[in-house]
PDB file of C-alpha atoms in Angstrom:
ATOM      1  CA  UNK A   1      36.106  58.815 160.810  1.00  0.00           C
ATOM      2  CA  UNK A   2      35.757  55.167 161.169  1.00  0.00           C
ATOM      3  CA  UNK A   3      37.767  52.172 160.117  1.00  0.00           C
ATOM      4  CA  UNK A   4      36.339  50.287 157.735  1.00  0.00           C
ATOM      5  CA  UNK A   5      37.281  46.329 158.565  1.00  0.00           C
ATOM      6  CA  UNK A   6      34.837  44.875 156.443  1.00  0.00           C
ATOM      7  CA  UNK A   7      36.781  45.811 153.487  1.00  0.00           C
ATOM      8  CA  UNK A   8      39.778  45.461 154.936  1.00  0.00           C
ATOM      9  CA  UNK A   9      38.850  41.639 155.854  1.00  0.00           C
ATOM     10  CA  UNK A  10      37.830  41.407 151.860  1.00  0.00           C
ATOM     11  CA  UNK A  11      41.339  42.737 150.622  1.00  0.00           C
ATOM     12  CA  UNK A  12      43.241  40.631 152.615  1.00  0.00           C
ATOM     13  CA  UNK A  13      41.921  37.265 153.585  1.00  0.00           C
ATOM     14  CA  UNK A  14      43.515  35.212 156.559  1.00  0.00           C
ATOM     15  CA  UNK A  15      45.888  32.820 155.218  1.00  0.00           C
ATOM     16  CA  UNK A  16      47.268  29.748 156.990  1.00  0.00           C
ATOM     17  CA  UNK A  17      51.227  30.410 156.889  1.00  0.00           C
ATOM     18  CA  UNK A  18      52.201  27.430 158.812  1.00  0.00           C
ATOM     19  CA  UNK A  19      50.533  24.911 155.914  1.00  0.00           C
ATOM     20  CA  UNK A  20      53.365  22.930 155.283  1.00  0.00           C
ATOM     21  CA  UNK A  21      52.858  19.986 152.665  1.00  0.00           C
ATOM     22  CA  UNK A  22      53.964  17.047 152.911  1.00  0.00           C
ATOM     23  CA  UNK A  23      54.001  14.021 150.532  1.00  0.00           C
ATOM     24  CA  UNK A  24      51.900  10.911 151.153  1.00  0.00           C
ATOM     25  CA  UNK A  25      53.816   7.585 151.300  1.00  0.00           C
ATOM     26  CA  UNK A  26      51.130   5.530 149.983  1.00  0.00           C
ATOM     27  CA  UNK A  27      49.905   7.588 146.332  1.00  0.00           C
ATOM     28  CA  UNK A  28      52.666  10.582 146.399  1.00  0.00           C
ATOM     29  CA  UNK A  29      49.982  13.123 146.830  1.00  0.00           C
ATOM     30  CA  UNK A  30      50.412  15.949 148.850  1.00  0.00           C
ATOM     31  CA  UNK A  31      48.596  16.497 152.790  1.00  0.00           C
ATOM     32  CA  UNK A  32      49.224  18.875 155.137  1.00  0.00           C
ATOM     33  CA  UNK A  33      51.626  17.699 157.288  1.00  0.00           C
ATOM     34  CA  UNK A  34      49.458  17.507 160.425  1.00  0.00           C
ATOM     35  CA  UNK A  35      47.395  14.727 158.643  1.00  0.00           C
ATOM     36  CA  UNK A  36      47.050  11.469 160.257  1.00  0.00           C
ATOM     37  CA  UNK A  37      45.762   9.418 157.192  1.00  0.00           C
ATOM     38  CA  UNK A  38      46.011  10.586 153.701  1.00  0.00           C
ATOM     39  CA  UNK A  39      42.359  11.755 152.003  1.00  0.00           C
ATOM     40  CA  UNK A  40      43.572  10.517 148.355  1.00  0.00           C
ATOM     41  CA  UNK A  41      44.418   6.997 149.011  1.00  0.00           C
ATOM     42  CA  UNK A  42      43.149   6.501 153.011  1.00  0.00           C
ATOM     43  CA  UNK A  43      46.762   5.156 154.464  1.00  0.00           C
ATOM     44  CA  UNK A  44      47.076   5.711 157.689  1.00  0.00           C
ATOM     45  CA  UNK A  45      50.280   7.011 158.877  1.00  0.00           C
ATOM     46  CA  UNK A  46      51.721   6.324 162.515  1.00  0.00           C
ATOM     47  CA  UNK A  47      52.027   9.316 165.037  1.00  0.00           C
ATOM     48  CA  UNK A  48      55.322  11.119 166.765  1.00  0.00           C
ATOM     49  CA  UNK A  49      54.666  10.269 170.534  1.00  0.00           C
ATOM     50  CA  UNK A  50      56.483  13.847 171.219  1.00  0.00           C
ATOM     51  CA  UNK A  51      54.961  16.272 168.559  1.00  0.00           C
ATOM     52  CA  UNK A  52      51.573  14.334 167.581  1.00  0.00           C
ATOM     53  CA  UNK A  53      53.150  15.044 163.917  1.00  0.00           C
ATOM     54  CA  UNK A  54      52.162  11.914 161.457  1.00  0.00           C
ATOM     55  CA  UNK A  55      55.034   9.745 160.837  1.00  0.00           C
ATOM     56  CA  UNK A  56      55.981  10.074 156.899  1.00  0.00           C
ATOM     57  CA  UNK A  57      59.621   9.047 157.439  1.00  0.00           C
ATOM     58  CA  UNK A  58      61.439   6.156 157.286  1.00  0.00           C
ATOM     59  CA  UNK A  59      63.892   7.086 159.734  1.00  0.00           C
ATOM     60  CA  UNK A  60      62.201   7.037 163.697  1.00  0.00           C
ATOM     61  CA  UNK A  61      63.180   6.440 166.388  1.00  0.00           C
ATOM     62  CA  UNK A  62      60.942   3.289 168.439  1.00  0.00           C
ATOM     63  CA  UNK A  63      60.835   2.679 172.332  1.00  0.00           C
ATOM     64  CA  UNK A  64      62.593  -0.196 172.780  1.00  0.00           C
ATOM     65  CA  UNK A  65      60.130  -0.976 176.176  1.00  0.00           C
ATOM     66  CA  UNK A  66      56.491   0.273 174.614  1.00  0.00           C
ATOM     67  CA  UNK A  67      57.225   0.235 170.534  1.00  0.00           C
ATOM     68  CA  UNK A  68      56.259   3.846 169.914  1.00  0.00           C
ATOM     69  CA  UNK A  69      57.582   6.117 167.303  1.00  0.00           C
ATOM     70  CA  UNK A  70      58.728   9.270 167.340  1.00  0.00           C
ATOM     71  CA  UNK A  71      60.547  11.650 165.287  1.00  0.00           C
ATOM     72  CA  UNK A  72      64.464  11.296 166.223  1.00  0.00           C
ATOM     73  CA  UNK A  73      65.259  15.048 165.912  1.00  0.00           C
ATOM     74  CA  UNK A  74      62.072  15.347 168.686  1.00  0.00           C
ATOM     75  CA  UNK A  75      62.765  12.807 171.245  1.00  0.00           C
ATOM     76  CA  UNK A  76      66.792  13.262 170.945  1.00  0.00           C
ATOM     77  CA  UNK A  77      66.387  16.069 173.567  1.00  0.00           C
ATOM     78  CA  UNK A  78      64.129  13.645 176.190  1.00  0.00           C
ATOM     79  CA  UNK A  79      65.742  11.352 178.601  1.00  0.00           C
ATOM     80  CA  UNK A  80      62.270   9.490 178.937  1.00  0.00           C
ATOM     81  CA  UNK A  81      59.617   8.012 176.645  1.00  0.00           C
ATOM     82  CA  UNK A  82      56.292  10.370 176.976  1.00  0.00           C
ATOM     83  CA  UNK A  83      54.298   7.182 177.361  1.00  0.00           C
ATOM     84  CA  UNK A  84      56.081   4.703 179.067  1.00  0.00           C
ATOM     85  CA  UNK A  85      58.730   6.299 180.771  1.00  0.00           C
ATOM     86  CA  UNK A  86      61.188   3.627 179.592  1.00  0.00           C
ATOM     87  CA  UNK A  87      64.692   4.699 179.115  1.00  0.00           C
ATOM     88  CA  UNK A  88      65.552   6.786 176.206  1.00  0.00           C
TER      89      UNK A  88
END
């Protein structure tokens, strides 16, 4: 007796459980949150030096030596920038 996967992959099709949406800044549409520019209205949105993560805050934290962002909850646990090495 056999297992049967092809019907098994019909029944249940993969799913992508870590799509988290997030809203644009520019039209209020809603991207995955791994987007760096939005596909409705085509703003561009600056990148987390830390996670890669698109910027869609207001609140960041910026390298005072090379003027990167980055999320504050992701760089509070550095003690250098990942770029410049500056001072965090």
């Amino acid at each position: 007796m056999g297992l049967n996967f092809m019907g098994f992959s019909d029944q249940y099709p993969p799913k992508d459980t870590r799509l988290v949406q997030a809203e644009c800044t520019g039209c209020d549409a809603h991207i995955p949150d791994y987007c760096q520019m939005c596909p409705k209205c085509d703003t561009k949105f600056p990148t987390c030096i830390v996670s890669g993560r698109p910027l869609l805050d207001y609140q960041f934290w910026l390298c005072p030596t090379c003027k990167h962002r980055a999320y504050e909850q992701e760089i509070s646990s550095m003690r250098y920038c990942p770029l410049c090495h500056g001072d965090v």
